[in-house]
mmCIF file of C-alpha atoms in Angstrom:
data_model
loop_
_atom_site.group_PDB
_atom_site.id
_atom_site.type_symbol
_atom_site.label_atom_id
_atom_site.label_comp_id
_atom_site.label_asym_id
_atom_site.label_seq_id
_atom_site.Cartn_x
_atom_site.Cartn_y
_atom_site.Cartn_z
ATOM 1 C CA UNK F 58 0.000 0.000 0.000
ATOM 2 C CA UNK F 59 2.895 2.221 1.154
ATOM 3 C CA UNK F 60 4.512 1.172 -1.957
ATOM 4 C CA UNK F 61 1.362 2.343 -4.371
ATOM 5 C CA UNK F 62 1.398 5.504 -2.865
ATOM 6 C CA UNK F 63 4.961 6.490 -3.457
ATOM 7 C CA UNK F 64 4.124 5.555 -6.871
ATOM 8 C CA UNK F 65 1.295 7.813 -7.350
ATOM 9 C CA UNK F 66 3.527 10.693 -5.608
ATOM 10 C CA UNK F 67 6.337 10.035 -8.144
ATOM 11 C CA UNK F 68 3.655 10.308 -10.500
ATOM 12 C CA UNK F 69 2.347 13.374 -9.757
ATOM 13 C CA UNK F 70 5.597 14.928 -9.514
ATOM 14 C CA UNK F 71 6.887 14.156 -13.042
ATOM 15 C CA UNK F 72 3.139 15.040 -14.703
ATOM 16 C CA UNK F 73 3.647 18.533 -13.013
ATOM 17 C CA UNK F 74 7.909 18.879 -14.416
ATOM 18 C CA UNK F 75 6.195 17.957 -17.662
ATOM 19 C CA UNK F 76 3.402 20.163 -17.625
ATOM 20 C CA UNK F 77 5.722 23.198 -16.311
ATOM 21 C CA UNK F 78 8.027 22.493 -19.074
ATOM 22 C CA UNK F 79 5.065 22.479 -21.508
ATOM 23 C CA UNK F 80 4.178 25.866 -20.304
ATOM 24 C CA UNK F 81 7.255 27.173 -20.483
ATOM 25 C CA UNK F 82 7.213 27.674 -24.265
ATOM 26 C CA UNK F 83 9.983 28.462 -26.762
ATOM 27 C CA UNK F 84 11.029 31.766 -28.668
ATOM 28 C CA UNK F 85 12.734 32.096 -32.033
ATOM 29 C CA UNK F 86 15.203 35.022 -32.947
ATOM 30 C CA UNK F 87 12.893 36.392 -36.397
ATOM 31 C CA UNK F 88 15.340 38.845 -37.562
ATOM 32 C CA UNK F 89 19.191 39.909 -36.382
ATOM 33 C CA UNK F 90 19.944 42.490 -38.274
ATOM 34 C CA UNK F 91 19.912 44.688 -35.509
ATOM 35 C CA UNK F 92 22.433 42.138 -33.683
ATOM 36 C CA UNK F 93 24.709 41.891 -36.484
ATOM 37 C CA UNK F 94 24.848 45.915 -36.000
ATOM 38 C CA UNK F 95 25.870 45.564 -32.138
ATOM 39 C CA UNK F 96 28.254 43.021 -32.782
ATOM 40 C CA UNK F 97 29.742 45.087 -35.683
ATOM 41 C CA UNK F 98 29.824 48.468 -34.101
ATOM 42 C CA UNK F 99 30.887 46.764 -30.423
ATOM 43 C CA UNK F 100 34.233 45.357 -32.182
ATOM 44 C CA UNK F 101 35.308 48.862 -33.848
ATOM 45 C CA UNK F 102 34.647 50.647 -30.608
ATOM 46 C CA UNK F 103 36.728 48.246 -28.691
ATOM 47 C CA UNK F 104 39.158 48.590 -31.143
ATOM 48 C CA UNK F 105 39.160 51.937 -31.326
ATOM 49 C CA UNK F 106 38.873 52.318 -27.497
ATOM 50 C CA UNK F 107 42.664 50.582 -27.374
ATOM 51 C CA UNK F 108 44.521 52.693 -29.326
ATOM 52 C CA UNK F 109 46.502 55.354 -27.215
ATOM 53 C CA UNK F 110 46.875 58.722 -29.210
ATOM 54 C CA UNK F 111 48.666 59.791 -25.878
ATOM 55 C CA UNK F 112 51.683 60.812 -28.265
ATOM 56 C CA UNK F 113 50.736 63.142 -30.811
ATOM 57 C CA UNK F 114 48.938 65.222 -27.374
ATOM 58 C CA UNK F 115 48.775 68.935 -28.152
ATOM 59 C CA UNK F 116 49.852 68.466 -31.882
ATOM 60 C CA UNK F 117 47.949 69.482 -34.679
ATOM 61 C CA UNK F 118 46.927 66.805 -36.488
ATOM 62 C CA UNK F 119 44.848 65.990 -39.343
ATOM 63 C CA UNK F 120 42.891 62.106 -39.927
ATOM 64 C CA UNK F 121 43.839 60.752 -43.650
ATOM 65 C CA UNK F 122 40.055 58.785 -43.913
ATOM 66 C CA UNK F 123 41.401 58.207 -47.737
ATOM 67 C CA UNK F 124 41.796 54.086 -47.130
ATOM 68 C CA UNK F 125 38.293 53.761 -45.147
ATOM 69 C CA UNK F 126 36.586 52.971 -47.963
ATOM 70 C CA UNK F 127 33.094 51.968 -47.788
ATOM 71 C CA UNK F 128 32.519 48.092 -48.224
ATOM 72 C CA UNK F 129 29.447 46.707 -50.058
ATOM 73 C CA UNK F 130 27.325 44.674 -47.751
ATOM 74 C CA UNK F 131 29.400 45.656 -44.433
ATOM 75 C CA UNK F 132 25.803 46.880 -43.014
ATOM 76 C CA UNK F 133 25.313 50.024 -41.126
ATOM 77 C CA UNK F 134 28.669 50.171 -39.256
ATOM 78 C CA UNK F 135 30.848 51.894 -42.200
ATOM 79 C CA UNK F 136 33.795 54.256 -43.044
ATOM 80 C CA UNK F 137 31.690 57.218 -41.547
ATOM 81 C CA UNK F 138 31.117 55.653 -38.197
ATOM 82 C CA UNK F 139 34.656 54.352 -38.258
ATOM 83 C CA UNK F 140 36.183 57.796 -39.478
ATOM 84 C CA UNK F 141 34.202 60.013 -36.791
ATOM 85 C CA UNK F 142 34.511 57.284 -33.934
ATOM 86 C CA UNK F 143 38.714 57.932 -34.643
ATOM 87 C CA UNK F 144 38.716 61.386 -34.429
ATOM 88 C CA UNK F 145 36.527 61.633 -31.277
ATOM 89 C CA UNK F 146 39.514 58.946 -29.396
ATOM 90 C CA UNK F 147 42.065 61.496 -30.819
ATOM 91 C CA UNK F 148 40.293 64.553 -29.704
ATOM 92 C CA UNK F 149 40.029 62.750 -26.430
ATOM 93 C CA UNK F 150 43.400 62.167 -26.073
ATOM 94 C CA UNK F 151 44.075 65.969 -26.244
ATOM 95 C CA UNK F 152 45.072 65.930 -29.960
ATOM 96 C CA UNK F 153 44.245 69.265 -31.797
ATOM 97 C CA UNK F 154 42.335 67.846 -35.460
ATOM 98 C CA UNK F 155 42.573 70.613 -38.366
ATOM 99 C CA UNK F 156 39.861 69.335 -41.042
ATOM 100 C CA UNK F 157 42.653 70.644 -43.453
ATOM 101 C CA UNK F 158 46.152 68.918 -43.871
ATOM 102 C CA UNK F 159 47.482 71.985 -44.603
ATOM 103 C CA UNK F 160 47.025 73.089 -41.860
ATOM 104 C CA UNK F 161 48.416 70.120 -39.635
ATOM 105 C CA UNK F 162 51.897 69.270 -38.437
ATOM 106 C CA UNK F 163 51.363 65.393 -38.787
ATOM 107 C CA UNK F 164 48.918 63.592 -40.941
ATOM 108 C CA UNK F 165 47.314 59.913 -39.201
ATOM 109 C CA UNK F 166 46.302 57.448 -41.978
ATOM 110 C CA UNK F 167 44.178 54.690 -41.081
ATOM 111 C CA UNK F 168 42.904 51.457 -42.533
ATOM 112 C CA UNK F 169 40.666 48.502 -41.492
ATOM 113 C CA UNK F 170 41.755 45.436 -42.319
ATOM 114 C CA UNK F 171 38.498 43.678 -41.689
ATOM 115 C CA UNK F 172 35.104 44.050 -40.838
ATOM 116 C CA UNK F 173 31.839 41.801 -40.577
ATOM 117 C CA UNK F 174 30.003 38.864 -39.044
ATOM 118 C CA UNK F 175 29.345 35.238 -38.791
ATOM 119 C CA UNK F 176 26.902 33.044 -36.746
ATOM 120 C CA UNK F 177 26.717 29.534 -36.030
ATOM 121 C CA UNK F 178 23.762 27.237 -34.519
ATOM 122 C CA UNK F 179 24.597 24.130 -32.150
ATOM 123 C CA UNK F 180 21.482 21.596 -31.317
ATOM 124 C CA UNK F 181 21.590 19.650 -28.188
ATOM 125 C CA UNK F 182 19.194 16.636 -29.274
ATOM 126 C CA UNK F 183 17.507 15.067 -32.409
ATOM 127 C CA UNK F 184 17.984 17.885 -35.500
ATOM 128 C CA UNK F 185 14.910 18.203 -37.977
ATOM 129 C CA UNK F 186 15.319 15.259 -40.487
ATOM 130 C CA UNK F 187 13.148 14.309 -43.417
ATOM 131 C CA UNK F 188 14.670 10.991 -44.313
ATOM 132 C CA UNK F 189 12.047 8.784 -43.697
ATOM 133 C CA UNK F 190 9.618 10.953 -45.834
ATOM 134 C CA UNK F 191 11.790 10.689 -48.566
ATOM 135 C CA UNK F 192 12.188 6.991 -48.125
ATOM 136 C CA UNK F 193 8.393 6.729 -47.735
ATOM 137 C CA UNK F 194 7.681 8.793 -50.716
ATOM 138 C CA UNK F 195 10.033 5.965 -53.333
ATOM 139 C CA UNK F 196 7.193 3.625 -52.244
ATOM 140 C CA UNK F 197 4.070 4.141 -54.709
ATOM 141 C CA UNK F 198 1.345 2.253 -51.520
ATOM 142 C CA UNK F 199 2.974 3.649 -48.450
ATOM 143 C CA UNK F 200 1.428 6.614 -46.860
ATOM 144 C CA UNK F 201 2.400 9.947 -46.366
ATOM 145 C CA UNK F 202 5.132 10.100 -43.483
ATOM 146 C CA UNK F 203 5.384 13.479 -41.891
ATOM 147 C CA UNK F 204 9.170 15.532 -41.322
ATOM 148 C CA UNK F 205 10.497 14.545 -37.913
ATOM 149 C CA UNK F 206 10.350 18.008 -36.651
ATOM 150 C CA UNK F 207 13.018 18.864 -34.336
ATOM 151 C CA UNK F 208 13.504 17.728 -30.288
ATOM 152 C CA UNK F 209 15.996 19.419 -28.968
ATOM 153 C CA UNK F 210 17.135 19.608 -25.332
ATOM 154 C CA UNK F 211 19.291 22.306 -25.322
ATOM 155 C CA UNK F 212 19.894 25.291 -28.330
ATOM 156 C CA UNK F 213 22.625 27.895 -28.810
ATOM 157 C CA UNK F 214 23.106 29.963 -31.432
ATOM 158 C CA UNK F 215 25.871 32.802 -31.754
ATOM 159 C CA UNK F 216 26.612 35.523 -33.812
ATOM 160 C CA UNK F 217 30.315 37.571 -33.755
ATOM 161 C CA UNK F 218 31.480 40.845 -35.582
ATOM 162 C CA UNK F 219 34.790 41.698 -35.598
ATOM 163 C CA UNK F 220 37.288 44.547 -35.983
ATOM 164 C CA UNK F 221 40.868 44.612 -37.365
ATOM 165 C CA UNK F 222 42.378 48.493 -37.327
ATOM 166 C CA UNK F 223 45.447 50.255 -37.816
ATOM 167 C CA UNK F 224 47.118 53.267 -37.972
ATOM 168 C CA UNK F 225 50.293 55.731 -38.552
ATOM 169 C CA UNK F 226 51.213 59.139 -38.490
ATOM 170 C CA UNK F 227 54.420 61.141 -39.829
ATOM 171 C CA UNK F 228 55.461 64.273 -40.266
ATOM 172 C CA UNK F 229 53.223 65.894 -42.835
ATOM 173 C CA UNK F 230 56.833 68.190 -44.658
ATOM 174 C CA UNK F 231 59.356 65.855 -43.739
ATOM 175 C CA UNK F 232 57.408 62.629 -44.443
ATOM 176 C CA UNK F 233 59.324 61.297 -41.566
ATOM 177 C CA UNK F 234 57.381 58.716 -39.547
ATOM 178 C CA UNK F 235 56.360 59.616 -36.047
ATOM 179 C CA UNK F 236 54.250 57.050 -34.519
ATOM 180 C CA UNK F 237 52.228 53.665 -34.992
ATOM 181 C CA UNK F 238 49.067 52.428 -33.295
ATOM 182 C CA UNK F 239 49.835 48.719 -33.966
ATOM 183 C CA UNK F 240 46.968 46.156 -34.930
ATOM 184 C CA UNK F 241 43.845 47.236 -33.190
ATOM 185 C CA UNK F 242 41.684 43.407 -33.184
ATOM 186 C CA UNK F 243 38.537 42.970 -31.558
ATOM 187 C CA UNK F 244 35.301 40.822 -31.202
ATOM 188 C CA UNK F 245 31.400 41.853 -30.315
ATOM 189 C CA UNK F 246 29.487 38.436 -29.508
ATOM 190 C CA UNK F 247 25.704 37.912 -28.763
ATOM 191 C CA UNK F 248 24.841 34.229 -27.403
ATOM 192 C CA UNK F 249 21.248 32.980 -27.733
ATOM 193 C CA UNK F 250 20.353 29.880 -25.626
ATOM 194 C CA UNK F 251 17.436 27.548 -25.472
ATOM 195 C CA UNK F 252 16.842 25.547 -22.780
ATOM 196 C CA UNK F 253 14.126 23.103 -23.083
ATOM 197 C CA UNK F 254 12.415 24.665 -25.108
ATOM 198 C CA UNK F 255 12.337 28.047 -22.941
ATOM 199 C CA UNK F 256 14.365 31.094 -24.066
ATOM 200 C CA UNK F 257 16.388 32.525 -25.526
ATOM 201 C CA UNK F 258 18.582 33.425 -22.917
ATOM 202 C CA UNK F 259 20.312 36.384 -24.716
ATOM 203 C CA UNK F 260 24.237 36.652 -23.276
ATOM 204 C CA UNK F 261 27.536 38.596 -25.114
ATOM 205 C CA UNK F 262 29.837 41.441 -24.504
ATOM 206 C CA UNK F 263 27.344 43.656 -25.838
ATOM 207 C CA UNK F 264 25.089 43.552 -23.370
ATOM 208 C CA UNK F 265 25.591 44.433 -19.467
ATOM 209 C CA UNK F 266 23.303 41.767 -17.870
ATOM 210 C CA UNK F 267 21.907 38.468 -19.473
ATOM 211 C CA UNK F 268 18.911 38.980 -21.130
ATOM 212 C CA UNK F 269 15.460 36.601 -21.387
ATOM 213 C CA UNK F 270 13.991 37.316 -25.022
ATOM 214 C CA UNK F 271 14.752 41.063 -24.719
ATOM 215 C CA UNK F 272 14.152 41.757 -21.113
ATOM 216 C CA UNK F 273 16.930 41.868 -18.387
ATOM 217 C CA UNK F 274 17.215 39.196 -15.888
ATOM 218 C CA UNK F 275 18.843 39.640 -12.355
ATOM 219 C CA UNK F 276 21.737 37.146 -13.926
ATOM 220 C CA UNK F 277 25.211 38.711 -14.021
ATOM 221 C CA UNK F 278 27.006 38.651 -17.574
ATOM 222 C CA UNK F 279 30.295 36.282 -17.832
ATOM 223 C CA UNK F 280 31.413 37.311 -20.730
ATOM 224 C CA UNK F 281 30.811 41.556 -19.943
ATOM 225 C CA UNK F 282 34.231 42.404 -18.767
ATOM 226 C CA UNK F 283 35.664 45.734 -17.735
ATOM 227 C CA UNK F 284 39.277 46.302 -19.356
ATOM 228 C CA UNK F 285 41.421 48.675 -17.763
ATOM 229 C CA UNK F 286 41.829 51.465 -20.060
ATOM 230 C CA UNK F 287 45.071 53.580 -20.528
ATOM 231 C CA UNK F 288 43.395 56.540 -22.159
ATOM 232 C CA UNK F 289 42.737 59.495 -19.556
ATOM 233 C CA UNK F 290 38.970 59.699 -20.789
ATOM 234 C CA UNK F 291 37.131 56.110 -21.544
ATOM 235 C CA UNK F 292 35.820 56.283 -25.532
ATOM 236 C CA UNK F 293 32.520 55.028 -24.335
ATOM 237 C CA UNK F 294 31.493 57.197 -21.257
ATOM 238 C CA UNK F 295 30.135 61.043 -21.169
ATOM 239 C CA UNK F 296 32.751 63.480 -20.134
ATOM 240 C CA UNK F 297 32.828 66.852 -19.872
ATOM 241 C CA UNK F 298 36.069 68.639 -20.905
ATOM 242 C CA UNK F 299 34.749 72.003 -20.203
ATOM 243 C CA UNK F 300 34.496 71.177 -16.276
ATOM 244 C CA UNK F 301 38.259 69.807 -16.479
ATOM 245 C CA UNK F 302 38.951 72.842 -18.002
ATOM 246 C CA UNK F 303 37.696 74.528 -14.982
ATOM 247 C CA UNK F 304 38.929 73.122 -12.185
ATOM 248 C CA UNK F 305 42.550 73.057 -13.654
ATOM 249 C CA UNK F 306 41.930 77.031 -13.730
ATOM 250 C CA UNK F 307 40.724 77.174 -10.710
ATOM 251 C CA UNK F 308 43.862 74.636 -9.080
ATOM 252 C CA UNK F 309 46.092 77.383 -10.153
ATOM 253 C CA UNK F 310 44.081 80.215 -8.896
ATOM 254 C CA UNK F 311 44.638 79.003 -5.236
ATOM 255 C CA UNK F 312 48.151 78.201 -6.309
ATOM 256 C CA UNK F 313 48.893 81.407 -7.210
ATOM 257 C CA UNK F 314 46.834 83.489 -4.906
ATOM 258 C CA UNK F 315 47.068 81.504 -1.175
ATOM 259 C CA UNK F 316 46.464 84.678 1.077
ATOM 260 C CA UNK F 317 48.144 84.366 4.442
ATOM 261 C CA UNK F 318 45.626 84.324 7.400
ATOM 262 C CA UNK F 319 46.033 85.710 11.239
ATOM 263 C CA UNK F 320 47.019 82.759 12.655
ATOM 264 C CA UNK F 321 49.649 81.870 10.426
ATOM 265 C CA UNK F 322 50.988 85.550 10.180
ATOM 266 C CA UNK F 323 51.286 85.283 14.177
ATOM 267 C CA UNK F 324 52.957 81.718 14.437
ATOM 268 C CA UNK F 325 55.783 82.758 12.080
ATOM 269 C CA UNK F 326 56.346 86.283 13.941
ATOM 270 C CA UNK F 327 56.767 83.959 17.267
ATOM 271 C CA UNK F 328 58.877 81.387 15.341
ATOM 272 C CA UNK F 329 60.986 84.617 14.412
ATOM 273 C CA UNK F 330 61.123 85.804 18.114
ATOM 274 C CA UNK F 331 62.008 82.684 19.462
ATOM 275 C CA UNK F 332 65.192 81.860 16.553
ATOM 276 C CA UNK F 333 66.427 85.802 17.692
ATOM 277 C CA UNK F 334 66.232 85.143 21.499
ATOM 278 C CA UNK F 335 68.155 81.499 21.284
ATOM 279 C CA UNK F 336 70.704 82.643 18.734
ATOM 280 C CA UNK F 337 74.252 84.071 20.479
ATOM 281 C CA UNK F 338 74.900 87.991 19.253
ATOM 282 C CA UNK F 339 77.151 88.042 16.624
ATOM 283 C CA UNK F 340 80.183 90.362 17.476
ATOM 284 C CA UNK F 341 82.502 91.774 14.589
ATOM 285 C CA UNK F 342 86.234 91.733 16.100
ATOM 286 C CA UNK F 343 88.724 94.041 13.858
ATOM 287 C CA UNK F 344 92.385 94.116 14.490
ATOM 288 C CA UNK F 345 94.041 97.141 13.948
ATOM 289 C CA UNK F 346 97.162 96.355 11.920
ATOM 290 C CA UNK F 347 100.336 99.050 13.320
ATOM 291 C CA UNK F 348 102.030 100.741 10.136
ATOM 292 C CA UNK F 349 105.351 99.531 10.430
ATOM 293 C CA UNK F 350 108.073 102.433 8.758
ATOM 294 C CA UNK F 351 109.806 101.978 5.521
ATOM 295 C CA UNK F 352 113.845 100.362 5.691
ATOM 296 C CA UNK F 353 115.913 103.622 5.127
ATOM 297 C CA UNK F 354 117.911 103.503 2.101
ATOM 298 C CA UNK F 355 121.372 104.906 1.765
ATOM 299 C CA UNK F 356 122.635 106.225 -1.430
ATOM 300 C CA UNK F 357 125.578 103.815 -3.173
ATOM 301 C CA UNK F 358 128.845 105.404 -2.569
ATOM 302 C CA UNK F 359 130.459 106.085 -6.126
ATOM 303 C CA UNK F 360 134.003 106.130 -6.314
ATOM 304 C CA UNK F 361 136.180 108.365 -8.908
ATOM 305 C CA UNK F 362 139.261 107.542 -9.853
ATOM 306 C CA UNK F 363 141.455 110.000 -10.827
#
């Protein structure tokens, strides 16, 4: 009897797993355009974000975009986005950009090796197959056998842009070469999981939390890292150079003009006092030298012979 009922329990528990999993539903991804743009545009601002125009601070300097050419079928991120996201890093890093190259000391080229994206899907469980409806379909009596449709356990599917970069400057009269960013390489990734049907469960660097079909989750993301960044203002926060601006003005302000107060007038008038009082009077001894007279000199005696 005990037995039986243990039974039923064990019952009961796996009709309501089943049932919850039922409910649970599944999503599908309908278009990603708009995550192959993320991707795209994440891996040329982390590219961008690395290079340190630290050298050519306080130089005029004017952006070459001549080798950013446009690429057909690159999507939305393109040489514009590319061209003005370089020049804001530079003008970050204190450069001084003339839209003329006239009118620059050095001239920066820069070029972009590659650009665009690629996806992959992985299936955890029995894939879609039509094999036995093709089979049944050789035979002229057998029915009509319907597409296994797919079971899958588990479903991930991921999509990654990435960013190659570069660039040089020299001296724009002398032609002689000043500096070189190295190879700027980066990746933007978006993960889509299914689990049992339920998701997706949207994960990647380009988005701060983990995401369930759209809306954030309280689920920390483990592949959103913060990188250190050698640049004095971060390429993807707000800053404000105006208020910098301002308080270095005002630093030197109090620098300059520190006015003495009461208490610190009166401290160093005792400190005086007290190094006068303790010091011995200096006395100024002279010795009077006597004149001592002159050795008389006699007149040499001349003798004439005669």
């Amino acid at each position: 009897m005990a037995a039986c009922i243990q039974l039923h329990a064990a019952a009961r528990r796996c009709a309501i797993v089943v049932g919850l999993l039922l409910a649970a539903g599944c999503g599908t991804t309908s278009n990603r355009t708009l995550t192959e743009q993320l991707v795209s545009s994440h891996a040329v601002d982390e590219a961008i974000a690395d290079i340190d125009f630290q050298p050519l601070r306080g130089e005029k300097v004017y952006l070459d975009p001549r080798y950013l050419q446009n690429v057909k079928g690159a999507g939305f991120v393109n040489a514009e986005y590319i061209t003005s996201a370089i020049r804001q890093q530079m003008n970050a890093a204190g450069c001084l950009l003339q839209d003329k190259a006239d009118e620059a000391d050095f001239v920066v080229e820069a070029r972009i090796g590659a650009l665009g994206t690629e996806g992959h899907t992985v299936t955890y469980g029995i894939p879609s197959n039509n094999a036995v409806s093709s089979a049944a379909s050789l035979i002229p009596a057998a029915p009509v056998v319907p597409t296994i449709p797919e079971i899958a356990f588990a479903k991930k599917s991921n999509t990654i842009g990435g960013a190659k970069i570069a660039l040089f400057a020299y001296h724009r009269e002398s032609r002689a070469p000043v500096w070189q960013s190295g190879i700027a390489q980066s990746l933007g990734t978006a993960r889509d999981t299914w689990l049992l049907g339920a998701g997706p469960f949207q994960g990647g660097n380009i988005y701060d939390r983990t995401q369930f079909a759209g809306s954030k989750i309280s689920l920390p993301n483990p592949f959103h890292k913060e990188e250190e960044n050698q640049i004095q203002v971060e390429y993807d926060a707000p800053y404000d150079f105006r208020a910098q601006l301002a308080d270095g003005e005002s630093e030197e302000a109090d620098e300059t003009e520190t006015p003495m107060t009461d208490a610190k007038k009166e401290a160093d008038l005792v400190g005086y006092k007290e190094e006068t009082t303790a010091a011995p009077p200096m006395t100024q001894t002279t010795e009077k030298k006597e004149s001592q007279p002159l050795p008389k000199q006699e007149p040499a005696k001349v003798s004439i012979s005669g």
